[in-house]
């Protein structure tokens, strides 16, 4: 029934080797997962701290569902705000050292809601060219003027600030940690430029929430910039292990978003299980500091191992470690062969990364054992030689 042209396009993707079937896990999200009946070392999740299937979070979720039910039956602004939603937002604001925090259904929804609500035709949004898709889509929904600057290029950012002096608000938007390369944005320099030119900064800390800063407070805290960044967006779906997105900001910005943030207004609130699991995640992050120690020890060990084998792992300084292959079909071949060798590491190609920059993106977690990582490195060595990626 219609959409016949899609068949052609899908056929072309299959010819090019870029068509991918969804992979289904048959087990909980841990350092090892079962796929097609086979146990594999998981190197593709965003489960940095191992919170996705942490017993304390699962227990809080179960308890909340038993007491408060499975759903909320309404959007936040009509009848779907439970006391726990508000308590969590207060806890999140305290955690982030901001006046207020507002939770959305996902990180994606947060970027759409925040950007579309806060910017108008009098404003300019100044955005890093490698920002996440949800920022790009959020910008598409605003009537603000757009200026894209070259990736982490401070000279181009300054030029953008000079070009746009007559705007009401200039909002510089950057990922805190870039999701495909694992590099950290030069936030101190960005904030200094913003202050010099009277602009504001929005940081998307999806890959930094629960990873960087004290107990995972994010990039702003990591660089000691608390109080100098207007909008800190983050996700509750990656290191924090559950689901959701938030913006940490001043109270008047939160009040405005409650009235104008469209995903907040028009999409149902989080179920009790999600809220209570998120609250427990914040407690676990404050209490189980060894999770961060293990995450960073594993990161150093695995990066060094890949480097010693001779792989091109780019410039990452975070647990995201890309193994850059270039050619798309070859990248998927590396991923497929690793899987046969017991390692789940997905290939990522265009349009998620630029053409010719295909990579297998790995993320180690606090849950990985030394044995997991040495086994994974042995698989990378074997397959890397086979495919002539290393000597
Ligand atoms: C993953 C990600 C998001 C989306 O977060 P979800 O909670 O999964 O919707 C937004 N921004 C960046 C930079 C991300 O990496």
PDB file of N, CA and C in Angstrom, residues 208-281:
ATOM      1  N   UNK A 208      28.192  12.739  29.078  1.00  0.00           N
ATOM      2  CA  UNK A 208      28.996  13.164  30.225  1.00  0.00           C
ATOM      3  C   UNK A 208      28.237  13.020  31.537  1.00  0.00           C
ATOM      4  N   UNK A 209      26.911  12.950  31.463  1.00  0.00           N
ATOM      5  CA  UNK A 209      26.105  12.743  32.676  1.00  0.00           C
ATOM      6  C   UNK A 209      26.430  11.365  33.225  1.00  0.00           C
ATOM      7  N   UNK A 210      26.931  11.321  34.459  1.00  0.00           N
ATOM      8  CA  UNK A 210      27.303  10.025  35.029  1.00  0.00           C
ATOM      9  C   UNK A 210      28.689   9.572  34.613  1.00  0.00           C
ATOM     10  N   UNK A 211      29.411  10.406  33.884  1.00  0.00           N
ATOM     11  CA  UNK A 211      30.759  10.021  33.428  1.00  0.00           C
ATOM     12  C   UNK A 211      31.805  11.036  33.907  1.00  0.00           C
ATOM     13  N   UNK A 212      31.594  12.310  33.597  1.00  0.00           N
ATOM     14  CA  UNK A 212      32.561  13.346  33.959  1.00  0.00           C
ATOM     15  C   UNK A 212      32.083  14.142  35.173  1.00  0.00           C
ATOM     16  N   UNK A 213      33.015  14.782  35.855  1.00  0.00           N
ATOM     17  CA  UNK A 213      32.674  15.617  37.012  1.00  0.00           C
ATOM     18  C   UNK A 213      32.489  14.775  38.263  1.00  0.00           C
ATOM     19  N   UNK A 214      32.371  15.459  39.422  1.00  0.00           N
ATOM     20  CA  UNK A 214      32.232  14.746  40.691  1.00  0.00           C
ATOM     21  C   UNK A 214      30.955  13.908  40.693  1.00  0.00           C
ATOM     22  N   UNK A 215      31.093  12.609  40.951  1.00  0.00           N
ATOM     23  CA  UNK A 215      29.972  11.656  40.949  1.00  0.00           C
ATOM     24  C   UNK A 215      29.137  11.746  39.670  1.00  0.00           C
ATOM     25  N   UNK A 216      29.772  12.175  38.565  1.00  0.00           N
ATOM     26  CA  UNK A 216      29.065  12.187  37.278  1.00  0.00           C
ATOM     27  C   UNK A 216      28.207  13.417  37.049  1.00  0.00           C
ATOM     28  N   UNK A 217      28.589  14.549  37.654  1.00  0.00           N
ATOM     29  CA  UNK A 217      27.783  15.758  37.490  1.00  0.00           C
ATOM     30  C   UNK A 217      27.872  16.366  36.095  1.00  0.00           C
ATOM     31  N   UNK A 218      28.851  15.977  35.309  1.00  0.00           N
ATOM     32  CA  UNK A 218      28.902  16.443  33.923  1.00  0.00           C
ATOM     33  C   UNK A 218      30.089  17.343  33.616  1.00  0.00           C
ATOM     34  N   UNK A 219      30.135  17.821  32.369  1.00  0.00           N
ATOM     35  CA  UNK A 219      31.282  18.585  31.883  1.00  0.00           C
ATOM     36  C   UNK A 219      31.455  19.915  32.589  1.00  0.00           C
ATOM     37  N   UNK A 220      30.338  20.563  32.912  1.00  0.00           N
ATOM     38  CA  UNK A 220      30.418  21.883  33.550  1.00  0.00           C
ATOM     39  C   UNK A 220      31.150  21.751  34.886  1.00  0.00           C
ATOM     40  N   UNK A 221      30.760  20.772  35.664  1.00  0.00           N
ATOM     41  CA  UNK A 221      31.414  20.522  36.952  1.00  0.00           C
ATOM     42  C   UNK A 221      32.844  20.030  36.756  1.00  0.00           C
ATOM     43  N   UNK A 222      33.061  19.198  35.751  1.00  0.00           N
ATOM     44  CA  UNK A 222      34.397  18.676  35.426  1.00  0.00           C
ATOM     45  C   UNK A 222      35.398  19.819  35.234  1.00  0.00           C
ATOM     46  N   UNK A 223      34.964  20.881  34.569  1.00  0.00           N
ATOM     47  CA  UNK A 223      35.851  22.021  34.289  1.00  0.00           C
ATOM     48  C   UNK A 223      35.759  23.120  35.352  1.00  0.00           C
ATOM     49  N   UNK A 224      35.001  22.896  36.422  1.00  0.00           N
ATOM     50  CA  UNK A 224      34.861  23.927  37.453  1.00  0.00           C
ATOM     51  C   UNK A 224      34.096  25.144  36.972  1.00  0.00           C
ATOM     52  N   UNK A 225      33.102  24.943  36.104  1.00  0.00           N
ATOM     53  CA  UNK A 225      32.362  26.073  35.526  1.00  0.00           C
ATOM     54  C   UNK A 225      30.955  26.211  36.095  1.00  0.00           C
ATOM     55  N   UNK A 226      30.718  25.605  37.257  1.00  0.00           N
ATOM     56  CA  UNK A 226      29.391  25.693  37.872  1.00  0.00           C
ATOM     57  C   UNK A 226      28.929  27.152  37.953  1.00  0.00           C
ATOM     58  N   UNK A 227      27.693  27.411  37.550  1.00  0.00           N
ATOM     59  CA  UNK A 227      27.134  28.763  37.629  1.00  0.00           C
ATOM     60  C   UNK A 227      27.406  29.623  36.405  1.00  0.00           C
ATOM     61  N   UNK A 228      28.169  29.120  35.459  1.00  0.00           N
ATOM     62  CA  UNK A 228      28.520  29.957  34.285  1.00  0.00           C
ATOM     63  C   UNK A 228      27.903  29.458  32.981  1.00  0.00           C
ATOM     64  N   UNK A 229      27.110  28.374  33.058  1.00  0.00           N
ATOM     65  CA  UNK A 229      26.476  27.813  31.852  1.00  0.00           C
ATOM     66  C   UNK A 229      24.962  27.863  32.046  1.00  0.00           C
ATOM     67  N   UNK A 230      24.271  28.530  31.134  1.00  0.00           N
ATOM     68  CA  UNK A 230      22.827  28.786  31.321  1.00  0.00           C
ATOM     69  C   UNK A 230      21.997  27.504  31.302  1.00  0.00           C
ATOM     70  N   UNK A 231      22.329  26.611  30.379  1.00  0.00           N
ATOM     71  CA  UNK A 231      21.496  25.420  30.186  1.00  0.00           C
ATOM     72  C   UNK A 231      22.369  24.171  30.124  1.00  0.00           C
ATOM     73  N   UNK A 232      22.143  23.263  31.072  1.00  0.00           N
ATOM     74  CA  UNK A 232      22.818  21.967  31.015  1.00  0.00           C
ATOM     75  C   UNK A 232      21.770  20.908  30.731  1.00  0.00           C
ATOM     76  N   UNK A 233      21.839  20.381  29.504  1.00  0.00           N
ATOM     77  CA  UNK A 233      20.935  19.297  29.121  1.00  0.00           C
ATOM     78  C   UNK A 233      21.671  17.984  29.357  1.00  0.00           C
ATOM     79  N   UNK A 234      20.940  16.972  29.745  1.00  0.00           N
ATOM     80  CA  UNK A 234      21.580  15.664  29.895  1.00  0.00           C
ATOM     81  C   UNK A 234      20.568  14.567  29.687  1.00  0.00           C
ATOM     82  N   UNK A 235      21.046  13.349  29.664  1.00  0.00           N
ATOM     83  CA  UNK A 235      20.140  12.215  29.535  1.00  0.00           C
ATOM     84  C   UNK A 235      20.197  11.376  30.799  1.00  0.00           C
ATOM     85  N   UNK A 236      19.085  10.723  31.078  1.00  0.00           N
ATOM     86  CA  UNK A 236      19.005   9.760  32.175  1.00  0.00           C
ATOM     87  C   UNK A 236      19.064   8.353  31.603  1.00  0.00           C
ATOM     88  N   UNK A 237      19.303   8.259  30.299  1.00  0.00           N
ATOM     89  CA  UNK A 237      19.177   6.985  29.577  1.00  0.00           C
ATOM     90  C   UNK A 237      20.518   6.319  29.294  1.00  0.00           C
ATOM     91  N   UNK A 238      21.615   7.009  29.536  1.00  0.00           N
ATOM     92  CA  UNK A 238      22.924   6.417  29.238  1.00  0.00           C
ATOM     93  C   UNK A 238      23.568   5.980  30.555  1.00  0.00           C
ATOM     94  N   UNK A 239      24.573   6.707  31.049  1.00  0.00           N
ATOM     95  CA  UNK A 239      25.226   6.249  32.287  1.00  0.00           C
ATOM     96  C   UNK A 239      24.236   6.134  33.438  1.00  0.00           C
ATOM     97  N   UNK A 240      23.250   7.005  33.480  1.00  0.00           N
ATOM     98  CA  UNK A 240      22.312   6.996  34.603  1.00  0.00           C
ATOM     99  C   UNK A 240      21.390   5.781  34.524  1.00  0.00           C
ATOM    100  N   UNK A 241      21.348   5.134  33.371  1.00  0.00           N
ATOM    101  CA  UNK A 241      20.866   3.755  33.300  1.00  0.00           C
ATOM    102  C   UNK A 241      19.386   3.531  33.086  1.00  0.00           C
ATOM    103  N   UNK A 242      18.589   4.602  33.046  1.00  0.00           N
ATOM    104  CA  UNK A 242      17.141   4.371  32.998  1.00  0.00           C
ATOM    105  C   UNK A 242      16.567   4.992  31.717  1.00  0.00           C
ATOM    106  N   UNK A 243      15.869   6.095  31.853  1.00  0.00           N
ATOM    107  CA  UNK A 243      15.221   6.735  30.706  1.00  0.00           C
ATOM    108  C   UNK A 243      14.885   8.167  31.082  1.00  0.00           C
ATOM    109  N   UNK A 244      15.057   9.067  30.141  1.00  0.00           N
ATOM    110  CA  UNK A 244      14.644  10.448  30.360  1.00  0.00           C
ATOM    111  C   UNK A 244      15.726  11.430  29.961  1.00  0.00           C
ATOM    112  N   UNK A 245      15.333  12.698  29.990  1.00  0.00           N
ATOM    113  CA  UNK A 245      16.284  13.778  29.743  1.00  0.00           C
ATOM    114  C   UNK A 245      15.968  14.893  30.708  1.00  0.00           C
ATOM    115  N   UNK A 246      16.912  15.798  30.897  1.00  0.00           N
ATOM    116  CA  UNK A 246      16.645  16.906  31.818  1.00  0.00           C
ATOM    117  C   UNK A 246      17.363  18.144  31.337  1.00  0.00           C
ATOM    118  N   UNK A 247      16.849  19.289  31.798  1.00  0.00           N
ATOM    119  CA  UNK A 247      17.617  20.507  31.654  1.00  0.00           C
ATOM    120  C   UNK A 247      17.789  21.088  33.052  1.00  0.00           C
ATOM    121  N   UNK A 248      19.026  21.395  33.406  1.00  0.00           N
ATOM    122  CA  UNK A 248      19.345  22.040  34.682  1.00  0.00           C
ATOM    123  C   UNK A 248      19.590  23.504  34.364  1.00  0.00           C
ATOM    124  N   UNK A 249      18.856  24.395  35.042  1.00  0.00           N
ATOM    125  CA  UNK A 249      18.823  25.804  34.628  1.00  0.00           C
ATOM    126  C   UNK A 249      18.331  26.661  35.780  1.00  0.00           C
ATOM    127  N   UNK A 250      18.083  27.941  35.502  1.00  0.00           N
ATOM    128  CA  UNK A 250      17.501  28.819  36.521  1.00  0.00           C
ATOM    129  C   UNK A 250      15.992  28.569  36.612  1.00  0.00           C
ATOM    130  N   UNK A 251      15.416  28.972  37.754  1.00  0.00           N
ATOM    131  CA  UNK A 251      14.005  28.685  38.015  1.00  0.00           C
ATOM    132  C   UNK A 251      13.079  29.318  36.968  1.00  0.00           C
ATOM    133  N   UNK A 252      13.361  30.559  36.562  1.00  0.00           N
ATOM    134  CA  UNK A 252      12.439  31.203  35.606  1.00  0.00           C
ATOM    135  C   UNK A 252      12.464  30.510  34.247  1.00  0.00           C
ATOM    136  N   UNK A 253      13.611  29.910  33.902  1.00  0.00           N
ATOM    137  CA  UNK A 253      13.687  29.165  32.640  1.00  0.00           C
ATOM    138  C   UNK A 253      12.836  27.900  32.760  1.00  0.00           C
ATOM    139  N   UNK A 254      12.940  27.228  33.906  1.00  0.00           N
ATOM    140  CA  UNK A 254      12.101  26.046  34.136  1.00  0.00           C
ATOM    141  C   UNK A 254      10.612  26.405  34.077  1.00  0.00           C
ATOM    142  N   UNK A 255      10.242  27.490  34.770  1.00  0.00           N
ATOM    143  CA  UNK A 255       8.831  27.894  34.779  1.00  0.00           C
ATOM    144  C   UNK A 255       8.322  28.137  33.358  1.00  0.00           C
ATOM    145  N   UNK A 256       9.174  28.771  32.553  1.00  0.00           N
ATOM    146  CA  UNK A 256       8.776  29.053  31.170  1.00  0.00           C
ATOM    147  C   UNK A 256       8.617  27.749  30.376  1.00  0.00           C
ATOM    148  N   UNK A 257       9.576  26.832  30.566  1.00  0.00           N
ATOM    149  CA  UNK A 257       9.524  25.563  29.816  1.00  0.00           C
ATOM    150  C   UNK A 257       8.298  24.729  30.202  1.00  0.00           C
ATOM    151  N   UNK A 258       7.867  24.825  31.448  1.00  0.00           N
ATOM    152  CA  UNK A 258       6.660  24.093  31.865  1.00  0.00           C
ATOM    153  C   UNK A 258       5.454  24.592  31.052  1.00  0.00           C
ATOM    154  N   UNK A 259       5.479  25.857  30.653  1.00  0.00           N
ATOM    155  CA  UNK A 259       4.366  26.411  29.867  1.00  0.00           C
ATOM    156  C   UNK A 259       4.560  26.308  28.369  1.00  0.00           C
ATOM    157  N   UNK A 260       5.817  26.203  27.920  1.00  0.00           N
ATOM    158  CA  UNK A 260       6.061  26.300  26.473  1.00  0.00           C
ATOM    159  C   UNK A 260       6.863  25.142  25.874  1.00  0.00           C
ATOM    160  N   UNK A 261       7.391  24.252  26.706  1.00  0.00           N
ATOM    161  CA  UNK A 261       8.204  23.145  26.179  1.00  0.00           C
ATOM    162  C   UNK A 261       7.285  22.050  25.640  1.00  0.00           C
ATOM    163  N   UNK A 262       7.183  21.952  24.334  1.00  0.00           N
ATOM    164  CA  UNK A 262       6.097  21.160  23.753  1.00  0.00           C
ATOM    165  C   UNK A 262       6.122  19.671  24.116  1.00  0.00           C
ATOM    166  N   UNK A 263       7.269  18.986  24.144  1.00  0.00           N
ATOM    167  CA  UNK A 263       7.213  17.573  24.567  1.00  0.00           C
ATOM    168  C   UNK A 263       6.751  17.443  26.021  1.00  0.00           C
ATOM    169  N   UNK A 264       7.094  18.436  26.852  1.00  0.00           N
ATOM    170  CA  UNK A 264       6.660  18.429  28.250  1.00  0.00           C
ATOM    171  C   UNK A 264       5.140  18.579  28.340  1.00  0.00           C
ATOM    172  N   UNK A 265       4.600  19.441  27.493  1.00  0.00           N
ATOM    173  CA  UNK A 265       3.164  19.742  27.526  1.00  0.00           C
ATOM    174  C   UNK A 265       2.306  18.661  26.890  1.00  0.00           C
ATOM    175  N   UNK A 266       2.843  18.022  25.859  1.00  0.00           N
ATOM    176  CA  UNK A 266       1.976  17.204  25.011  1.00  0.00           C
ATOM    177  C   UNK A 266       2.340  15.731  24.982  1.00  0.00           C
ATOM    178  N   UNK A 267       3.152  15.270  25.922  1.00  0.00           N
ATOM    179  CA  UNK A 267       3.514  13.849  25.938  1.00  0.00           C
ATOM    180  C   UNK A 267       3.512  13.375  27.399  1.00  0.00           C
ATOM    181  N   UNK A 268       3.019  12.193  27.614  1.00  0.00           N
ATOM    182  CA  UNK A 268       2.752  11.684  28.966  1.00  0.00           C
ATOM    183  C   UNK A 268       4.019  11.578  29.824  1.00  0.00           C
ATOM    184  N   UNK A 269       3.838  11.767  31.118  1.00  0.00           N
ATOM    185  CA  UNK A 269       4.971  11.773  32.051  1.00  0.00           C
ATOM    186  C   UNK A 269       5.521  10.366  32.286  1.00  0.00           C
ATOM    187  N   UNK A 270       6.710  10.326  32.880  1.00  0.00           N
ATOM    188  CA  UNK A 270       7.374   9.048  33.155  1.00  0.00           C
ATOM    189  C   UNK A 270       6.596   8.201  34.152  1.00  0.00           C
ATOM    190  N   UNK A 271       6.530   6.900  33.912  1.00  0.00           N
ATOM    191  CA  UNK A 271       5.924   5.981  34.879  1.00  0.00           C
ATOM    192  C   UNK A 271       6.697   5.977  36.205  1.00  0.00           C
ATOM    193  N   UNK A 272       6.030   5.623  37.297  1.00  0.00           N
ATOM    194  CA  UNK A 272       6.678   5.588  38.622  1.00  0.00           C
ATOM    195  C   UNK A 272       7.975   4.772  38.639  1.00  0.00           C
ATOM    196  N   UNK A 273       7.998   3.654  37.948  1.00  0.00           N
ATOM    197  CA  UNK A 273       9.199   2.807  37.967  1.00  0.00           C
ATOM    198  C   UNK A 273      10.407   3.562  37.413  1.00  0.00           C
ATOM    199  N   UNK A 274      10.173   4.351  36.371  1.00  0.00           N
ATOM    200  CA  UNK A 274      11.259   5.123  35.760  1.00  0.00           C
ATOM    201  C   UNK A 274      11.752   6.199  36.734  1.00  0.00           C
ATOM    202  N   UNK A 275      10.831   6.899  37.351  1.00  0.00           N
ATOM    203  CA  UNK A 275      11.201   7.999  38.246  1.00  0.00           C
ATOM    204  C   UNK A 275      12.004   7.473  39.442  1.00  0.00           C
ATOM    205  N   UNK A 276      11.499   6.422  40.068  1.00  0.00           N
ATOM    206  CA  UNK A 276      12.180   5.931  41.275  1.00  0.00           C
ATOM    207  C   UNK A 276      13.517   5.272  40.936  1.00  0.00           C
ATOM    208  N   UNK A 277      13.614   4.643  39.791  1.00  0.00           N
ATOM    209  CA  UNK A 277      14.914   4.086  39.380  1.00  0.00           C
ATOM    210  C   UNK A 277      15.912   5.213  39.120  1.00  0.00           C
ATOM    211  N   UNK A 278      15.447   6.296  38.503  1.00  0.00           N
ATOM    212  CA  UNK A 278      16.329   7.449  38.279  1.00  0.00           C
ATOM    213  C   UNK A 278      16.798   8.050  39.603  1.00  0.00           C
ATOM    214  N   UNK A 279      15.887   8.152  40.566  1.00  0.00           N
ATOM    215  CA  UNK A 279      16.268   8.717  41.874  1.00  0.00           C
ATOM    216  C   UNK A 279      17.321   7.831  42.541  1.00  0.00           C
ATOM    217  N   UNK A 280      17.123   6.518  42.435  1.00  0.00           N
ATOM    218  CA  UNK A 280      18.089   5.594  43.041  1.00  0.00           C
ATOM    219  C   UNK A 280      19.451   5.703  42.331  1.00  0.00           C
ATOM    220  N   UNK A 281      19.424   5.941  41.023  1.00  0.00           N
ATOM    221  CA  UNK A 281      20.684   6.084  40.282  1.00  0.00           C
ATOM    222  C   UNK A 281      21.521   7.227  40.866  1.00  0.00           C
TER     223      UNK A 281
END
